[in-house]
Structure formats: C-alpha cells, structure tokens
PDB file of N, CA and C in Angstrom:
ATOM      1  N   MET P   1       9.442-259.357 -55.752  1.00  0.00           N
ATOM      2  CA  MET P   1      10.658-258.563 -55.714  1.00  0.00           C
ATOM      3  C   MET P   1      10.461-257.222 -56.427  1.00  0.00           C
ATOM      4  N   LYS P   2       9.728-257.272 -57.560  1.00  0.00           N
ATOM      5  CA  LYS P   2       9.495-256.046 -58.326  1.00  0.00           C
ATOM      6  C   LYS P   2       8.683-255.043 -57.508  1.00  0.00           C
ATOM      7  N   ARG P   3       7.717-255.547 -56.752  1.00  0.00           N
ATOM      8  CA  ARG P   3       6.892-254.656 -55.931  1.00  0.00           C
ATOM      9  C   ARG P   3       7.721-253.960 -54.856  1.00  0.00           C
ATOM     10  N   ALA P   4       8.609-254.706 -54.237  1.00  0.00           N
ATOM     11  CA  ALA P   4       9.431-254.125 -53.171  1.00  0.00           C
ATOM     12  C   ALA P   4      10.322-253.012 -53.712  1.00  0.00           C
ATOM     13  N   ILE P   5      10.887-253.235 -54.882  1.00  0.00           N
ATOM     14  CA  ILE P   5      11.746-252.212 -55.485  1.00  0.00           C
ATOM     15  C   ILE P   5      10.941-250.957 -55.798  1.00  0.00           C
ATOM     16  N   VAL P   6       9.737-251.139 -56.337  1.00  0.00           N
ATOM     17  CA  VAL P   6       8.893-249.984 -56.665  1.00  0.00           C
ATOM     18  C   VAL P   6       8.504-249.228 -55.400  1.00  0.00           C
ATOM     19  N   TYR P   7       8.162-249.951 -54.340  1.00  0.00           N
ATOM     20  CA  TYR P   7       7.772-249.281 -53.102  1.00  0.00           C
ATOM     21  C   TYR P   7       8.947-248.541 -52.459  1.00  0.00           C
ATOM     22  N   VAL P   8      10.127-249.128 -52.503  1.00  0.00           N
ATOM     23  CA  VAL P   8      11.305-248.463 -51.930  1.00  0.00           C
ATOM     24  C   VAL P   8      11.646-247.210 -52.731  1.00  0.00           C
ATOM     25  N   LEU P   9      11.674-247.333 -54.056  1.00  0.00           N
ATOM     26  CA  LEU P   9      11.972-246.161 -54.885  1.00  0.00           C
ATOM     27  C   LEU P   9      10.889-245.095 -54.758  1.00  0.00           C
ATOM     28  N   SER P  10       9.652-245.522 -54.574  1.00  0.00           N
ATOM     29  CA  SER P  10       8.564-244.570 -54.377  1.00  0.00           C
ATOM     30  C   SER P  10       8.744-243.809 -53.065  1.00  0.00           C
ATOM     31  N   ALA P  11       9.114-244.517 -52.020  1.00  0.00           N
ATOM     32  CA  ALA P  11       9.342-243.862 -50.730  1.00  0.00           C
ATOM     33  C   ALA P  11      10.515-242.891 -50.810  1.00  0.00           C
ATOM     34  N   VAL P  12      11.573-243.286 -51.507  1.00  0.00           N
ATOM     35  CA  VAL P  12      12.725-242.400 -51.677  1.00  0.00           C
ATOM     36  C   VAL P  12      12.317-241.148 -52.440  1.00  0.00           C
ATOM     37  N   SER P  13      11.521-241.323 -53.481  1.00  0.00           N
ATOM     38  CA  SER P  13      11.058-240.179 -54.268  1.00  0.00           C
ATOM     39  C   SER P  13      10.188-239.246 -53.427  1.00  0.00           C
ATOM     40  N   LEU P  14       9.301-239.808 -52.639  1.00  0.00           N
ATOM     41  CA  LEU P  14       8.453-238.980 -51.776  1.00  0.00           C
ATOM     42  C   LEU P  14       9.284-238.207 -50.752  1.00  0.00           C
ATOM     43  N   ILE P  15      10.228-238.879 -50.137  1.00  0.00           N
ATOM     44  CA  ILE P  15      11.046-238.229 -49.108  1.00  0.00           C
ATOM     45  C   ILE P  15      11.910-237.124 -49.711  1.00  0.00           C
ATOM     46  N   LEU P  16      12.593-237.443 -50.801  1.00  0.00           N
ATOM     47  CA  LEU P  16      13.449-236.426 -51.419  1.00  0.00           C
ATOM     48  C   LEU P  16      12.631-235.265 -51.986  1.00  0.00           C
ATOM     49  N   GLY P  17      11.473-235.564 -52.556  1.00  0.00           N
ATOM     50  CA  GLY P  17      10.612-234.500 -53.062  1.00  0.00           C
ATOM     51  C   GLY P  17      10.112-233.597 -51.953  1.00  0.00           C
ATOM     52  N   ALA P  18       9.724-234.209 -50.838  1.00  0.00           N
ATOM     53  CA  ALA P  18       9.247-233.409 -49.707  1.00  0.00           C
ATOM     54  C   ALA P  18      10.370-232.557 -49.120  1.00  0.00           C
ATOM     55  N   LEU P  19      11.557-233.136 -48.995  1.00  0.00           N
ATOM     56  CA  LEU P  19      12.686-232.361 -48.469  1.00  0.00           C
ATOM     57  C   LEU P  19      13.060-231.212 -49.399  1.00  0.00           C
ATOM     58  N   THR P  20      13.040-231.468 -50.690  1.00  0.00           N
ATOM     59  CA  THR P  20      13.352-230.407 -51.649  1.00  0.00           C
ATOM     60  C   THR P  20      12.285-229.321 -51.621  1.00  0.00           C
ATOM     61  N   LEU P  21      11.032-229.721 -51.478  1.00  0.00           N
ATOM     62  CA  LEU P  21       9.942-228.749 -51.402  1.00  0.00           C
ATOM     63  C   LEU P  21      10.070-227.890 -50.148  1.00  0.00           C
ATOM     64  N   ILE P  22      10.368-228.520 -49.028  1.00  0.00           N
ATOM     65  CA  ILE P  22      10.558-227.768 -47.786  1.00  0.00           C
ATOM     66  C   ILE P  22      11.737-226.809 -47.917  1.00  0.00           C
ATOM     67  N   SER P  23      12.810-227.282 -48.524  1.00  0.00           N
ATOM     68  CA  SER P  23      13.984-226.429 -48.721  1.00  0.00           C
ATOM     69  C   SER P  23      13.669-225.249 -49.630  1.00  0.00           C
ATOM     70  N   ALA P  24      12.931-225.507 -50.706  1.00  0.00           N
ATOM     71  CA  ALA P  24      12.597-224.430 -51.646  1.00  0.00           C
ATOM     72  C   ALA P  24      11.670-223.401 -51.012  1.00  0.00           C
ATOM     73  N   LEU P  25      10.780-223.852 -50.152  1.00  0.00           N
ATOM     74  CA  LEU P  25       9.843-222.920 -49.530  1.00  0.00           C
ATOM     75  C   LEU P  25      10.451-222.186 -48.336  1.00  0.00           C
ATOM     76  N   SER P  26      11.381-222.826 -47.634  1.00  0.00           N
ATOM     77  CA  SER P  26      11.948-222.177 -46.452  1.00  0.00           C
ATOM     78  C   SER P  26      12.993-221.121 -46.813  1.00  0.00           C
ATOM     79  N   SER P  27      13.736-221.359 -47.872  1.00  0.00           N
ATOM     80  CA  SER P  27      14.704-220.348 -48.313  1.00  0.00           C
ATOM     81  C   SER P  27      14.615-220.216 -49.832  1.00  0.00           C
ATOM     82  N   PRO P  28      13.613-219.483 -50.296  1.00  0.00           N
ATOM     83  CA  PRO P  28      13.412-219.378 -51.749  1.00  0.00           C
ATOM     84  C   PRO P  28      14.536-218.608 -52.432  1.00  0.00           C
ATOM     85  N   SER P  29      14.763-218.966 -53.669  1.00  0.00           N
ATOM     86  CA  SER P  29      15.776-218.285 -54.472  1.00  0.00           C
ATOM     87  C   SER P  29      15.271-216.896 -54.850  1.00  0.00           C
ATOM     88  N   THR P  30      16.198-215.985 -55.026  1.00  0.00           N
ATOM     89  CA  THR P  30      15.805-214.630 -55.425  1.00  0.00           C
ATOM     90  C   THR P  30      15.426-214.571 -56.901  1.00  0.00           C
ATOM     91  N   ASP P  31      15.913-215.524 -57.681  1.00  0.00           N
ATOM     92  CA  ASP P  31      15.562-215.584 -59.103  1.00  0.00           C
ATOM     93  C   ASP P  31      14.257-216.375 -59.249  1.00  0.00           C
ATOM     94  N   PRO P  32      13.209-215.781 -59.808  1.00  0.00           N
ATOM     95  CA  PRO P  32      11.927-216.481 -59.906  1.00  0.00           C
ATOM     96  C   PRO P  32      11.977-217.727 -60.792  1.00  0.00           C
ATOM     97  N   VAL P  33      12.854-217.741 -61.775  1.00  0.00           N
ATOM     98  CA  VAL P  33      12.946-218.917 -62.651  1.00  0.00           C
ATOM     99  C   VAL P  33      13.523-220.108 -61.887  1.00  0.00           C
ATOM    100  N   ILE P  34      14.534-219.856 -61.089  1.00  0.00           N
ATOM    101  CA  ILE P  34      15.136-220.933 -60.295  1.00  0.00           C
ATOM    102  C   ILE P  34      14.152-221.418 -59.238  1.00  0.00           C
ATOM    103  N   PHE P  35      13.425-220.505 -58.630  1.00  0.00           N
ATOM    104  CA  PHE P  35      12.420-220.883 -57.634  1.00  0.00           C
ATOM    105  C   PHE P  35      11.326-221.735 -58.268  1.00  0.00           C
ATOM    106  N   ALA P  36      10.863-221.354 -59.447  1.00  0.00           N
ATOM    107  CA  ALA P  36       9.841-222.132 -60.147  1.00  0.00           C
ATOM    108  C   ALA P  36      10.376-223.510 -60.526  1.00  0.00           C
ATOM    109  N   ARG P  37      11.629-223.566 -60.948  1.00  0.00           N
ATOM    110  CA  ARG P  37      12.245-224.854 -61.288  1.00  0.00           C
ATOM    111  C   ARG P  37      12.310-225.765 -60.068  1.00  0.00           C
ATOM    112  N   ASP P  38      12.724-225.219 -58.930  1.00  0.00           N
ATOM    113  CA  ASP P  38      12.815-226.015 -57.709  1.00  0.00           C
ATOM    114  C   ASP P  38      11.449-226.539 -57.288  1.00  0.00           C
ATOM    115  N   LEU P  39      10.437-225.688 -57.380  1.00  0.00           N
ATOM    116  CA  LEU P  39       9.086-226.133 -57.038  1.00  0.00           C
ATOM    117  C   LEU P  39       8.589-227.206 -57.997  1.00  0.00           C
ATOM    118  N   ALA P  40       8.874-227.052 -59.279  1.00  0.00           N
ATOM    119  CA  ALA P  40       8.427-228.031 -60.271  1.00  0.00           C
ATOM    120  C   ALA P  40       9.105-229.382 -60.071  1.00  0.00           C
ATOM    121  N   VAL P  41      10.398-229.366 -59.817  1.00  0.00           N
ATOM    122  CA  VAL P  41      11.127-230.623 -59.624  1.00  0.00           C
ATOM    123  C   VAL P  41      10.653-231.338 -58.363  1.00  0.00           C
ATOM    124  N   SER P  42      10.488-230.605 -57.282  1.00  0.00           N
ATOM    125  CA  SER P  42      10.053-231.241 -56.043  1.00  0.00           C
ATOM    126  C   SER P  42       8.613-231.730 -56.143  1.00  0.00           C
ATOM    127  N   SER P  43       7.761-230.980 -56.808  1.00  0.00           N
ATOM    128  CA  SER P  43       6.378-231.424 -56.998  1.00  0.00           C
ATOM    129  C   SER P  43       6.317-232.667 -57.874  1.00  0.00           C
ATOM    130  N   ALA P  44       7.119-232.703 -58.911  1.00  0.00           N
ATOM    131  CA  ALA P  44       7.152-233.884 -59.785  1.00  0.00           C
ATOM    132  C   ALA P  44       7.635-235.116 -59.024  1.00  0.00           C
ATOM    133  N   ALA P  45       8.615-234.947 -58.155  1.00  0.00           N
ATOM    134  CA  ALA P  45       9.112-236.079 -57.369  1.00  0.00           C
ATOM    135  C   ALA P  45       8.036-236.613 -56.434  1.00  0.00           C
ATOM    136  N   VAL P  46       7.287-235.722 -55.813  1.00  0.00           N
ATOM    137  CA  VAL P  46       6.213-236.147 -54.917  1.00  0.00           C
ATOM    138  C   VAL P  46       5.112-236.855 -55.705  1.00  0.00           C
ATOM    139  N   VAL P  47       4.751-236.324 -56.854  1.00  0.00           N
ATOM    140  CA  VAL P  47       3.693-236.935 -57.670  1.00  0.00           C
ATOM    141  C   VAL P  47       4.122-238.309 -58.177  1.00  0.00           C
ATOM    142  N   VAL P  48       5.342-238.427 -58.651  1.00  0.00           N
ATOM    143  CA  VAL P  48       5.837-239.725 -59.136  1.00  0.00           C
ATOM    144  C   VAL P  48       5.893-240.734 -57.993  1.00  0.00           C
ATOM    145  N   GLY P  49       6.349-240.292 -56.838  1.00  0.00           N
ATOM    146  CA  GLY P  49       6.406-241.189 -55.689  1.00  0.00           C
ATOM    147  C   GLY P  49       5.042-241.660 -55.235  1.00  0.00           C
ATOM    148  N   ALA P  50       4.044-240.811 -55.375  1.00  0.00           N
ATOM    149  CA  ALA P  50       2.696-241.186 -54.948  1.00  0.00           C
ATOM    150  C   ALA P  50       1.983-242.055 -55.976  1.00  0.00           C
ATOM    151  N   THR P  51       2.219-241.823 -57.251  1.00  0.00           N
ATOM    152  CA  THR P  51       1.471-242.556 -58.276  1.00  0.00           C
ATOM    153  C   THR P  51       2.126-243.864 -58.710  1.00  0.00           C
ATOM    154  N   ALA P  52       3.402-244.045 -58.465  1.00  0.00           N
ATOM    155  CA  ALA P  52       4.078-245.268 -58.911  1.00  0.00           C
ATOM    156  C   ALA P  52       3.452-246.540 -58.331  1.00  0.00           C
ATOM    157  N   PRO P  53       3.186-246.623 -57.027  1.00  0.00           N
ATOM    158  CA  PRO P  53       2.550-247.843 -56.517  1.00  0.00           C
ATOM    159  C   PRO P  53       1.135-248.046 -57.065  1.00  0.00           C
ATOM    160  N   LEU P  54       0.420-246.954 -57.282  1.00  0.00           N
ATOM    161  CA  LEU P  54      -0.933-247.078 -57.830  1.00  0.00           C
ATOM    162  C   LEU P  54      -0.903-247.607 -59.253  1.00  0.00           C
ATOM    163  N   LEU P  55       0.030-247.109 -60.050  1.00  0.00           N
ATOM    164  CA  LEU P  55       0.148-247.592 -61.425  1.00  0.00           C
ATOM    165  C   LEU P  55       0.631-249.035 -61.468  1.00  0.00           C
ATOM    166  N   LEU P  56       1.535-249.405 -60.575  1.00  0.00           N
ATOM    167  CA  LEU P  56       1.989-250.788 -60.515  1.00  0.00           C
ATOM    168  C   LEU P  56       0.827-251.716 -60.190  1.00  0.00           C
ATOM    169  N   LYS P  57       0.014-251.310 -59.238  1.00  0.00           N
ATOM    170  CA  LYS P  57      -1.139-252.128 -58.859  1.00  0.00           C
ATOM    171  C   LYS P  57      -2.121-252.253 -60.018  1.00  0.00           C
ATOM    172  N   LYS P  58      -2.380-251.155 -60.708  1.00  0.00           N
ATOM    173  CA  LYS P  58      -3.330-251.171 -61.817  1.00  0.00           C
ATOM    174  C   LYS P  58      -2.850-252.067 -62.948  1.00  0.00           C
ATOM    175  N   PHE P  59      -1.591-251.916 -63.349  1.00  0.00           N
ATOM    176  CA  PHE P  59      -1.099-252.671 -64.491  1.00  0.00           C
ATOM    177  C   PHE P  59      -0.768-254.115 -64.144  1.00  0.00           C
ATOM    178  N   SER P  60      -0.457-254.416 -62.897  1.00  0.00           N
ATOM    179  CA  SER P  60      -0.203-255.813 -62.537  1.00  0.00           C
ATOM    180  C   SER P  60      -1.511-256.589 -62.432  1.00  0.00           C
ATOM    181  N   GLN P  61      -2.623-255.921 -62.134  1.00  0.00           N
ATOM    182  CA  GLN P  61      -3.923-256.593 -62.118  1.00  0.00           C
ATOM    183  C   GLN P  61      -4.390-256.920 -63.523  1.00  0.00           C
ATOM    184  N   GLN P  62      -4.035-256.099 -64.501  1.00  0.00           N
ATOM    185  CA  GLN P  62      -4.446-256.347 -65.877  1.00  0.00           C
ATOM    186  C   GLN P  62      -3.704-257.524 -66.484  1.00  0.00           C
ATOM    187  N   GLU P  63      -2.510-257.847 -65.990  1.00  0.00           N
ATOM    188  CA  GLU P  63      -1.734-258.955 -66.528  1.00  0.00           C
ATOM    189  C   GLU P  63      -2.303-260.296 -66.111  1.00  0.00           C
ATOM    190  N   ARG P  64      -2.978-260.355 -64.997  1.00  0.00           N
ATOM    191  CA  ARG P  64      -3.477-261.638 -64.466  1.00  0.00           C
ATOM    192  C   ARG P  64      -4.705-262.096 -65.153  1.00  0.00           C
TER     193      ARG P  64
END
C-alpha cells in the first residue's frame, strides 16, 4: 500500500511540475525574480517526483 501511494504522489508531482514548467516557459513573467521562482518550483517538483520511487526502493531494500 505504501508503494502505491508513493508512486501515485510521484506521478502527480511529475505531472504538475511538468505543467508548471511548460506554463512558465510558454508565458514567462516580466519580473525575473518571479520567473526564477516559477522555474525553481517546477524543477523541484519534477526532481522530487523522479527521485521518490528510487529512494523508496533503496531504503526499503535496506530494511529487509
């Protein structure tokens, strides 16, 4: 059950991060600070979504 929750939340994070990244790149803000913030948040969401299943796999193997 724990794995399914992590995979679902990871997929949601990847999708929302990608959509936010596409939105930030297609219509960038005129303020460079806001644009940098949008890029950072969307990049962080994509990275968290990609690494969460890998970290779950790594740490669940160490418990066994």
